[in-house]
Coordinates of N, CA and C in Angstrom, one line a residue:
X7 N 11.4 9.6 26.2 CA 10.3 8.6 26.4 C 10.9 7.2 26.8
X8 N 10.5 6.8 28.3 CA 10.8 5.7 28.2 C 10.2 4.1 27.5
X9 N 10.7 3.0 27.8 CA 10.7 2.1 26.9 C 8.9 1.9 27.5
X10 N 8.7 1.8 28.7 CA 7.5 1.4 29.3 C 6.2 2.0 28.5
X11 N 6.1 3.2 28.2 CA 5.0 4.3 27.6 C 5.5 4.3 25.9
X12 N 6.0 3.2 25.4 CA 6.5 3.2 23.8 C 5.6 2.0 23.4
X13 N 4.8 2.6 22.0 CA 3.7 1.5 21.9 C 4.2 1.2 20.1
X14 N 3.6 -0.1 19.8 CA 4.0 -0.3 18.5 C 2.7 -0.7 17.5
X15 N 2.6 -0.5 16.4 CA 1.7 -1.2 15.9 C 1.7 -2.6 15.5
X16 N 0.7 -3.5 16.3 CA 1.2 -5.0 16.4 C 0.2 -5.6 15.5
X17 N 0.5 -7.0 15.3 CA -0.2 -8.0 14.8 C 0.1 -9.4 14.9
X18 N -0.9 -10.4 15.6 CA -0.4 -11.7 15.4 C -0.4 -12.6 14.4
X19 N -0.3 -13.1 14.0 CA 0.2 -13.8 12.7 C 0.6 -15.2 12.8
X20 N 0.4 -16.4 11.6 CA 1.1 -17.3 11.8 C 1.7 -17.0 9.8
X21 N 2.8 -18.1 9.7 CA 4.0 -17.4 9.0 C 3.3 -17.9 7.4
X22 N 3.8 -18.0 6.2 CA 3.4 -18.8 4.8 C 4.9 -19.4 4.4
X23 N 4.6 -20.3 3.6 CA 5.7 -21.0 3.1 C 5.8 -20.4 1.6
X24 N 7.1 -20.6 0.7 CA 7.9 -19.8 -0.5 C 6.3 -20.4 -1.5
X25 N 6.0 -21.2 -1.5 CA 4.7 -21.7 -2.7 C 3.3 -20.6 -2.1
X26 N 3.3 -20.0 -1.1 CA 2.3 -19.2 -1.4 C 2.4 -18.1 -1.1
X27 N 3.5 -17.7 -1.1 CA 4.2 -16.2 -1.7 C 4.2 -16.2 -3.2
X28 N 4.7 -17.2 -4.2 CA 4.5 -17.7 -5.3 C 3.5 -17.5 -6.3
X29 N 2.3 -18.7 -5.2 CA 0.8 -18.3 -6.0 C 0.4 -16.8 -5.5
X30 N 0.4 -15.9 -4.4 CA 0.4 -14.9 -4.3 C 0.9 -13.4 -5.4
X31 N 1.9 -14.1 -5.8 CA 2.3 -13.3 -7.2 C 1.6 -13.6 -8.5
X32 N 1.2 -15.0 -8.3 CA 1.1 -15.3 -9.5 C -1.0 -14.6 -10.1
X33 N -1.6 -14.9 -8.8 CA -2.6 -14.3 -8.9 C -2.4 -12.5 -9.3
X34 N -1.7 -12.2 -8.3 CA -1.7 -10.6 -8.5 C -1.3 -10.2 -10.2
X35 N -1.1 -11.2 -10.7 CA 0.0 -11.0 -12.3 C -1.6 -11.1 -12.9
X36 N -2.4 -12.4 -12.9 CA -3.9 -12.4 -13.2 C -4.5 -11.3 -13.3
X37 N -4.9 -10.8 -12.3 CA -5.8 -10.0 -11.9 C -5.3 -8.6 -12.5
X38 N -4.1 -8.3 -12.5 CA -3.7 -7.1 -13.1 C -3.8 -7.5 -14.8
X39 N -3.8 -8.6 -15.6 CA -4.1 -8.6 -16.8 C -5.3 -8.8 -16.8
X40 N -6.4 -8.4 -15.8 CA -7.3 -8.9 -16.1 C -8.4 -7.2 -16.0
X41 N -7.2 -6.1 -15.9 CA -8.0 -4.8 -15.4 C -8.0 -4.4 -13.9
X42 N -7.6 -5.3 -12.9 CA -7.8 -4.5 -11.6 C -6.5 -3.9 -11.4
X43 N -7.1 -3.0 -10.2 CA -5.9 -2.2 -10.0 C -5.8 -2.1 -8.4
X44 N -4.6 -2.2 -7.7 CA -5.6 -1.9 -6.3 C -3.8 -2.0 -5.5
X45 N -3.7 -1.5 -4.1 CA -2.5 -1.7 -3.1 C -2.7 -3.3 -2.7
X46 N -1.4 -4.1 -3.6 CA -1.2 -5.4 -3.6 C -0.4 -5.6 -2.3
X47 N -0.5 -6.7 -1.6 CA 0.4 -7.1 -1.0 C 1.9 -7.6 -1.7
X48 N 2.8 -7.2 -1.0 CA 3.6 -7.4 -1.4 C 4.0 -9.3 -0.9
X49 N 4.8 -10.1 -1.8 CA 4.8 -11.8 -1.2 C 6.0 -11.6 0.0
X50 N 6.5 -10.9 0.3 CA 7.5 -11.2 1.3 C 6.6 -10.5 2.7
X51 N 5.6 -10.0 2.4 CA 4.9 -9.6 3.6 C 3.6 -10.4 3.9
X52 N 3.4 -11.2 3.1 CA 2.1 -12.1 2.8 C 1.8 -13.4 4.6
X53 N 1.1 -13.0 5.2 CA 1.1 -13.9 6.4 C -0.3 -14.0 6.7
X54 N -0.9 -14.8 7.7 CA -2.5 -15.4 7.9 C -2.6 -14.7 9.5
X55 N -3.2 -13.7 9.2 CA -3.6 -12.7 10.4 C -4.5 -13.2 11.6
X56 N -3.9 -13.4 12.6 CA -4.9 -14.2 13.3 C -5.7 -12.9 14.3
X57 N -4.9 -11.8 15.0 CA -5.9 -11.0 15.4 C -4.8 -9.8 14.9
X58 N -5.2 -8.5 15.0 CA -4.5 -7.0 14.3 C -5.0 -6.5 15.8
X59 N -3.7 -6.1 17.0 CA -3.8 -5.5 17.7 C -3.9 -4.2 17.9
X60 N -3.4 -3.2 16.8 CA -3.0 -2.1 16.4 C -2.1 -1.4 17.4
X61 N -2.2 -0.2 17.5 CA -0.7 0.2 18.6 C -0.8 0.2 20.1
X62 N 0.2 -0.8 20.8 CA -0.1 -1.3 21.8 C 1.2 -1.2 22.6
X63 N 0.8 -1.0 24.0 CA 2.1 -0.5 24.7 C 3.1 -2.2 24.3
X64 N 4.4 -1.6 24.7 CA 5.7 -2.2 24.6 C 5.5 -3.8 26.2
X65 N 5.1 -3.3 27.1 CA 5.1 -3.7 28.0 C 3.6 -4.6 27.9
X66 N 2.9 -4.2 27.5 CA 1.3 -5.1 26.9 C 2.0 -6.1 26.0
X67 N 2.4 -6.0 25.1 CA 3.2 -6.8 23.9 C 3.9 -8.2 24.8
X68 N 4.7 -7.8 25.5 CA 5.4 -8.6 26.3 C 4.6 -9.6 27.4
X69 N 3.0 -9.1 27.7 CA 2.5 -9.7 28.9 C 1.5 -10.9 28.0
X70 N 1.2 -10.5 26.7 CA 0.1 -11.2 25.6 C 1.2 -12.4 25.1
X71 N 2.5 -11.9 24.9 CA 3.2 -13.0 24.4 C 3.7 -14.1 25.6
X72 N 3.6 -13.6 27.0 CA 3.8 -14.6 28.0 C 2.5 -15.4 28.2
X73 N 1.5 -14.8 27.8 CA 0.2 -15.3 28.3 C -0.3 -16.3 27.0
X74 N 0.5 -16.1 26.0 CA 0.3 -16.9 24.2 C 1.2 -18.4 24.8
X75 N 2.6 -18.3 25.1 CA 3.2 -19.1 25.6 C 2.7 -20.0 26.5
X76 N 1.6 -19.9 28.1 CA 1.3 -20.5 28.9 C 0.4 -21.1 28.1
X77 N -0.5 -20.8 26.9 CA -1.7 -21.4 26.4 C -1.4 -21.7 25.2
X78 N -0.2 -22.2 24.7 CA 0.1 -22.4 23.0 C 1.4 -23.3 23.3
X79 N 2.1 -23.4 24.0 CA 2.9 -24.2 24.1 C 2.3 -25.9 24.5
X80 N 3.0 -26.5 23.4 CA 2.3 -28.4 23.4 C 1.2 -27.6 22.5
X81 N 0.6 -27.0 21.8 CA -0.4 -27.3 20.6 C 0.1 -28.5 19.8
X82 N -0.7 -29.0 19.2 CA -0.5 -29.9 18.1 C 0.2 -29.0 16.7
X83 N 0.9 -29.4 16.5 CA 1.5 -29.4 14.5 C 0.3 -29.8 13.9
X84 N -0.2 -28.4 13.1 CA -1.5 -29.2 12.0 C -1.0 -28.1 10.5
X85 N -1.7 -28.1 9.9 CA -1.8 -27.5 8.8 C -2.8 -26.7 7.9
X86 N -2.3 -25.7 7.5 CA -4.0 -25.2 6.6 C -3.7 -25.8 4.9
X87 N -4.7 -25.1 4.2 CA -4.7 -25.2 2.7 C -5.2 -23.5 2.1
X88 N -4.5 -23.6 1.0 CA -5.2 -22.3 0.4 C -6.3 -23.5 -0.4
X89 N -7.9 -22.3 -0.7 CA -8.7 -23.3 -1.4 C -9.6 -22.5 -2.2
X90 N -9.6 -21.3 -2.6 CA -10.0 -20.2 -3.6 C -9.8 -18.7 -3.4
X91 N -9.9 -17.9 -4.1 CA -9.9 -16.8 -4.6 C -11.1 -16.4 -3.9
X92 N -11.6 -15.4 -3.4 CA -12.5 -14.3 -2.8 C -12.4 -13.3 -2.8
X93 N -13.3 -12.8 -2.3 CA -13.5 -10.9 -1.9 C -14.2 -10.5 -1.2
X94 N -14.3 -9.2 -0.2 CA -15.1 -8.6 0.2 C -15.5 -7.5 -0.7
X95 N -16.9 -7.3 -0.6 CA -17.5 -6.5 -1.3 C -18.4 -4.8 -0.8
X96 N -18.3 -3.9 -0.9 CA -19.1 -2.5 -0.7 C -20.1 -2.7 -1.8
X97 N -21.2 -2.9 -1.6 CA -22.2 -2.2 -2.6 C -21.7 -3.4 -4.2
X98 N -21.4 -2.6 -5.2 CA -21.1 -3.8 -6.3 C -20.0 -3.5 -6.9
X99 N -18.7 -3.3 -5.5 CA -17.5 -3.2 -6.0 C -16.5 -4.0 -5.2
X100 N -15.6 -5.0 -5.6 CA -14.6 -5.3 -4.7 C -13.4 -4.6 -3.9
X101 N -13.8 -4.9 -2.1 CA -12.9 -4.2 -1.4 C -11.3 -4.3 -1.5
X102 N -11.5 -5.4 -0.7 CA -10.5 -6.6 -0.8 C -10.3 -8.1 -2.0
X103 N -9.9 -8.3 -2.5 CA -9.6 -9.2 -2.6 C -8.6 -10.5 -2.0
X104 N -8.8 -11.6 -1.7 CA -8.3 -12.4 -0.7 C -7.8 -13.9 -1.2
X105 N -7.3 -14.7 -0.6 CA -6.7 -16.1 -1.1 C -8.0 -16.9 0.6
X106 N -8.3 -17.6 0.0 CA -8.9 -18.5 1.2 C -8.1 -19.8 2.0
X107 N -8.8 -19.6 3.1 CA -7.7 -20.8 4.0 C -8.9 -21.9 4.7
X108 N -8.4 -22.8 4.2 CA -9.1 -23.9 5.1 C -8.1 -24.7 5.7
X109 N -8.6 -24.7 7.4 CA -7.6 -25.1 8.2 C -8.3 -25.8 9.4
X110 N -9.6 -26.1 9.2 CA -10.6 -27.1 10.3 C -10.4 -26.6 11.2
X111 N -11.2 -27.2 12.5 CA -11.2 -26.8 13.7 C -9.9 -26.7 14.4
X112 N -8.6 -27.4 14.4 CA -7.6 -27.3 14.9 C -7.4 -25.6 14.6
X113 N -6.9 -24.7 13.3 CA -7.3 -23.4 13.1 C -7.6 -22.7 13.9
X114 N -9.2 -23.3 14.3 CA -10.0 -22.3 15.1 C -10.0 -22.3 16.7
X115 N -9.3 -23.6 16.7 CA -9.0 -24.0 18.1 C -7.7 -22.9 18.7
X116 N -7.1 -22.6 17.7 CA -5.8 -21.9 17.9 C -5.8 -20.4 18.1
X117 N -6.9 -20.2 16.7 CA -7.4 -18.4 17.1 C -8.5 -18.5 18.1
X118 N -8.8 -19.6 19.1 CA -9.5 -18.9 20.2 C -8.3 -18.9 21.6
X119 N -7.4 -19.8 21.0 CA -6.4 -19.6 22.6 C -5.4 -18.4 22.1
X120 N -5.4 -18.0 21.1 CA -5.1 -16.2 21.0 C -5.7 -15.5 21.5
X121 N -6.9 -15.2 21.3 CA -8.1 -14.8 21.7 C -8.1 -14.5 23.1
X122 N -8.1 -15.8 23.8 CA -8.2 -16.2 25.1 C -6.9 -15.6 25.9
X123 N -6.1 -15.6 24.9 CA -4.6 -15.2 25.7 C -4.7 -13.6 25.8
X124 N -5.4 -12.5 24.6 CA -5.7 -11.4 24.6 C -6.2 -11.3 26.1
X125 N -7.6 -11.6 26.1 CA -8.4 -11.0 27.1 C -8.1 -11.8 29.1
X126 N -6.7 -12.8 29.0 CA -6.2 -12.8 29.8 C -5.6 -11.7 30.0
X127 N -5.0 -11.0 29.4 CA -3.8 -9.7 29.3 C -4.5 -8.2 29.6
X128 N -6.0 -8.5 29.4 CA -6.8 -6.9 29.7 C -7.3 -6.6 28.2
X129 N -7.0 -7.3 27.1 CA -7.2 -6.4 25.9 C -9.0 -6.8 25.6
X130 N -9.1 -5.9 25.3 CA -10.8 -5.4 25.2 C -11.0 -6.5 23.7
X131 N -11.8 -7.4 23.3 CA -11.8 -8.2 22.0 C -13.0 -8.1 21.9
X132 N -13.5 -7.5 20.5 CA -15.0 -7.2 20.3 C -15.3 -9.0 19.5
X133 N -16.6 -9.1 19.5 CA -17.5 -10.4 19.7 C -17.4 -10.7 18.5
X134 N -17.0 -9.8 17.5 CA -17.0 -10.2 15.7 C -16.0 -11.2 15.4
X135 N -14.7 -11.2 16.6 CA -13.7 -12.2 16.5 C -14.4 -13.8 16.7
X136 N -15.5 -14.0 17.1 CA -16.6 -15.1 17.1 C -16.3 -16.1 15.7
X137 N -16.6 -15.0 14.9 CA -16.9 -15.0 13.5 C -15.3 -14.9 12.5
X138 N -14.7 -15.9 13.0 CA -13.2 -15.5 12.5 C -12.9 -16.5 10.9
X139 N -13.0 -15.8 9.9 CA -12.7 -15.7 8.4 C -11.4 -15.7 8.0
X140 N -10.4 -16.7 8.1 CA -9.4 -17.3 7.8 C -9.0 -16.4 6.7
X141 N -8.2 -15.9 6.3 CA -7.9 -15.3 4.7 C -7.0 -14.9 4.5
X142 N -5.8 -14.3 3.2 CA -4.5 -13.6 3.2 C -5.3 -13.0 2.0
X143 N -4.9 -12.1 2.5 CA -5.0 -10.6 1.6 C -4.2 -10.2 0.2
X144 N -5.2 -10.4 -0.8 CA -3.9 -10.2 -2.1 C -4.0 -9.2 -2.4
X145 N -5.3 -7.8 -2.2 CA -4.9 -6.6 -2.6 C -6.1 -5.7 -2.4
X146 N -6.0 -4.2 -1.9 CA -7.2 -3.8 -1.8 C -7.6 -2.9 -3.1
X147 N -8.8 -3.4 -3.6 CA -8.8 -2.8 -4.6 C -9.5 -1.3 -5.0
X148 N -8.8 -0.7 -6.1 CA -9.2 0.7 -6.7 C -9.5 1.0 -7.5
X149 N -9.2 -0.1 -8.8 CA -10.6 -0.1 -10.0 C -10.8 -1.7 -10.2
X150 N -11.5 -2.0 -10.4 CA -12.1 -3.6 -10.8 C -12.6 -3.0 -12.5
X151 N -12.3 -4.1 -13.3 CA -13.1 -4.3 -15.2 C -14.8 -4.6 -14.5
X152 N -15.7 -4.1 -15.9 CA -17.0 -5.1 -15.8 C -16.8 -6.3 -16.0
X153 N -17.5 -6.6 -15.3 CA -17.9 -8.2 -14.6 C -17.1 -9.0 -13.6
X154 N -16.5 -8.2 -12.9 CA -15.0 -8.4 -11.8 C -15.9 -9.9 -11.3
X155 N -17.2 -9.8 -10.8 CA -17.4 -11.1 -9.9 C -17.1 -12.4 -10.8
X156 N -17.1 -12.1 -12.0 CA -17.2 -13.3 -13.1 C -15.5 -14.0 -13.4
X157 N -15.1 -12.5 -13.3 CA -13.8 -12.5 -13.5 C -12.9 -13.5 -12.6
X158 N -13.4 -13.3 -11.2 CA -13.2 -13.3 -9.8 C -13.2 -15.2 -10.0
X159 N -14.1 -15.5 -10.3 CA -14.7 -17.2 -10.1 C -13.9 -17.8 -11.2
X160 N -13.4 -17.0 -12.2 CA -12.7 -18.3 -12.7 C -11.4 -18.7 -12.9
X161 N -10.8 -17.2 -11.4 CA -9.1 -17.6 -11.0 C -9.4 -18.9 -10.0
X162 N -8.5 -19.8 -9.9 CA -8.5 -21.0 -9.0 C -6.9 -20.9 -8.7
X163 N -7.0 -21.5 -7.4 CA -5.6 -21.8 -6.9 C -5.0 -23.1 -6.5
X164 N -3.6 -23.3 -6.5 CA -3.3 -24.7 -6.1 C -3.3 -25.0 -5.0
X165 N -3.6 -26.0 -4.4 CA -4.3 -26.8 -3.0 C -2.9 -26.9 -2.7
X166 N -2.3 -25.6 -1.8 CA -0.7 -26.0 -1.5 C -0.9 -26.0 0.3
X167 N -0.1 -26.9 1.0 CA -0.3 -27.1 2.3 C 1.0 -26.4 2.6
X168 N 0.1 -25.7 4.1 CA 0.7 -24.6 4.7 C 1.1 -26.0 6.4
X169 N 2.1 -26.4 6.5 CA 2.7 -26.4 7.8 C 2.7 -25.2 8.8
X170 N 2.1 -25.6 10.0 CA 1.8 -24.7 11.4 C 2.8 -24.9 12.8
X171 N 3.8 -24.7 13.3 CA 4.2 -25.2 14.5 C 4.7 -24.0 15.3
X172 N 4.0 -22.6 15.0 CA 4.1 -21.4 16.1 C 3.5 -20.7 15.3
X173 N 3.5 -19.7 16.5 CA 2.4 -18.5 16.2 C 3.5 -17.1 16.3
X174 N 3.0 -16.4 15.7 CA 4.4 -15.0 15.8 C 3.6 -13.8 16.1
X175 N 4.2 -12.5 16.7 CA 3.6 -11.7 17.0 C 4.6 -10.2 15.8
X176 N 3.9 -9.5 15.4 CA 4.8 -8.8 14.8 C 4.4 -7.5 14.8
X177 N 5.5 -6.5 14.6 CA 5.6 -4.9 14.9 C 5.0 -4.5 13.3
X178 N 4.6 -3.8 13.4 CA 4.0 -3.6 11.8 C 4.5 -1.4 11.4
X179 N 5.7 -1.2 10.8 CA 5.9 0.4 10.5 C 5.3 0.7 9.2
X180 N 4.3 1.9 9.4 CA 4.1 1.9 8.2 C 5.0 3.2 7.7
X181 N 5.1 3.3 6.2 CA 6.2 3.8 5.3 C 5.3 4.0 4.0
X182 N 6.0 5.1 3.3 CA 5.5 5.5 1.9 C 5.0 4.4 0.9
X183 N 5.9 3.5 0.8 CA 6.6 2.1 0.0 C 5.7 1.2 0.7
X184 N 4.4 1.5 1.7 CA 4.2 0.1 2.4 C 4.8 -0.5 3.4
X185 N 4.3 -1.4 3.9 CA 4.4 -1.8 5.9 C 5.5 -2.4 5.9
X186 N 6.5 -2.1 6.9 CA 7.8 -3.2 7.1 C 7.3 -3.8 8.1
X187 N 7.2 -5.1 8.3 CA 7.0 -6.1 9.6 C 8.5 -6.4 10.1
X188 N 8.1 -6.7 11.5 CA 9.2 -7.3 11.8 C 8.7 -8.0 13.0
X189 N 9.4 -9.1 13.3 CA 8.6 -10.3 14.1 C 9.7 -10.1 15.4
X190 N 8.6 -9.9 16.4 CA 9.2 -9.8 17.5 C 9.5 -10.6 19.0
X191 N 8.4 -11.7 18.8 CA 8.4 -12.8 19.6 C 7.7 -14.0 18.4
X192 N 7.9 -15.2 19.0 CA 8.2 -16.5 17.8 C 7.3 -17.5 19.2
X193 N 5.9 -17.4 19.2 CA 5.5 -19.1 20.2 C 5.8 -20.3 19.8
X194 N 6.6 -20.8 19.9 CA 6.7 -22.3 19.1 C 6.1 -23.5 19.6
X195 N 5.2 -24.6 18.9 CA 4.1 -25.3 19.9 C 5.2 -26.1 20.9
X196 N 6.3 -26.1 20.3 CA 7.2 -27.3 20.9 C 8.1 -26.5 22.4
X197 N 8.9 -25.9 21.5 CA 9.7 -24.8 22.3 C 9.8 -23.8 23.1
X198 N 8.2 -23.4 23.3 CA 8.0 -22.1 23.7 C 8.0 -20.9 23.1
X199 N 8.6 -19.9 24.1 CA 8.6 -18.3 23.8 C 9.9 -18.1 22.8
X200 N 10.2 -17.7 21.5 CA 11.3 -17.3 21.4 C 11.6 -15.3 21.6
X201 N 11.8 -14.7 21.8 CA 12.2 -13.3 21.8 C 13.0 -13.0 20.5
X202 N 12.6 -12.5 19.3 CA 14.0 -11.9 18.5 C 14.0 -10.6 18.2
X203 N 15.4 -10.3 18.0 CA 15.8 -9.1 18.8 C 15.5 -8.1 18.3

C-alpha cells in the first residue's frame, strides 16, 4: 500500500501545560475516592480537542494542515482557563466526565478557522460543530456512588491559565493500554507550519 491510500486516525488539538496534567490527576485521585470508576485519561495524553477527524487519508492530513497554516498563521497569543468540573449525562448516569474551559471568543474565533480550514479541504463538518463545548476529558464513566451529581458540584478546580500560540494536528493509535498520540504537524500563530517527523 502506498503512502497516498494510508489513512490515520487524526485529531486536532491545542496542547495543556504540566499544572493541568496535575490537576487532571489530582481530580481523577477525587473521584476515585469518591466511588467512581470509569477509562481515565491518562495526564500525558490530556489535550483541548478542537475537532476529532477520525481516519483520514495521509494526503488529506497534509492539505488541512496547509490550509490551517494559510488561516492560522499571525493569530493572536490568547489564553484559556480551566473553571469547573462537569459531565455529560445518559438518562441519570454520568457519561463523561470533563474539566471545563473558558477561553472567550478569541477560542471560538480559532475553532471556527479550523473549522473553516476543514471544509476548505473537502471535509464534510456536521452543523453540531456550531455548538462547540470547550472541554478535556477526565474519564468515561462505568460506575458512579449515589448522589454522583452532588458529589460532582463540590469538586472545584484551580483557575490555572493555559497559554495558546499553535494549534497541532495529531495521529491517534489505538492499543490495549489506551491511545498513543503522536503530533504530526505543529501551526504556530507566529511561525507557521512546523512538520514533525
Amino acid at each position: 500500500m502506498n503512502n497516498r491510500n494510508k489513512h490515520l486516525r487524526t485529531f486536532i488539538a491545542l496542547d495543556v501545560n504540566q499544572s493541568v496534567r496535575d490537576i487532571l490527576r489530582d481530580t481523577i485521585l477525587k473521584l476515585e475516592r469518591m466511588g467512581f470508576k470509569g477509562n481515565w485519561t491518562k495526564p500525558e495524553n490530556v489535550h483541548l480537542t478542537l475537532y476529532f477527524m477520525g481516519d483520514t487519508y495521509i494526503t488529506k492530513i497534509t492539505e488541512i494542515a496547509k490550509r490551517m497554516e494559510e488561516r492560522i498563521t499571525g493569530f493572536p497569543t490568547f489564553a484559556f482557563t480551566l473553571n469547573k468540573v462537569g459531565y455529560f449525562k445518559t438518562r441519570d448516569f454520568p457519561r463523561v466526565i470533563w474539566l471545563g474551559i473558558e477561553g472567550g471568543n478569541t477560542l471560538k474565533q480559532l475553532h471556527n478557522e479550523v473549522i473553516k480550514s476543514l471544509k476548505l479541504s473537502g471535509i464534510q463538518v456536521s452543523d453540531s460543530e456550531k455548538d462547540f463545548h470547550p472541554h478535556l476529558t477526565v474519564g468515561r464513566i462505568k460506575k458512579a456512588p449515589d448522589f454522583w451529581e452532588k458529589l460532582i458540584k463540590v469538586l472545584d478546580v484551580e483557575k490555572v491559565i493555559v497559554p495558546v500560540n499553535a494549534v497541532h494536528i495529531y495521529s491517534s493509535t489505538l492499543t490495549k493500554t489506551g491511545p498513543i498520540y503522536k503530533k504530526m504537524y505543529t501551526i504556530d500563530f507566529e511561525g507557521g507550519m512546523i512538520i514533525n517527523g
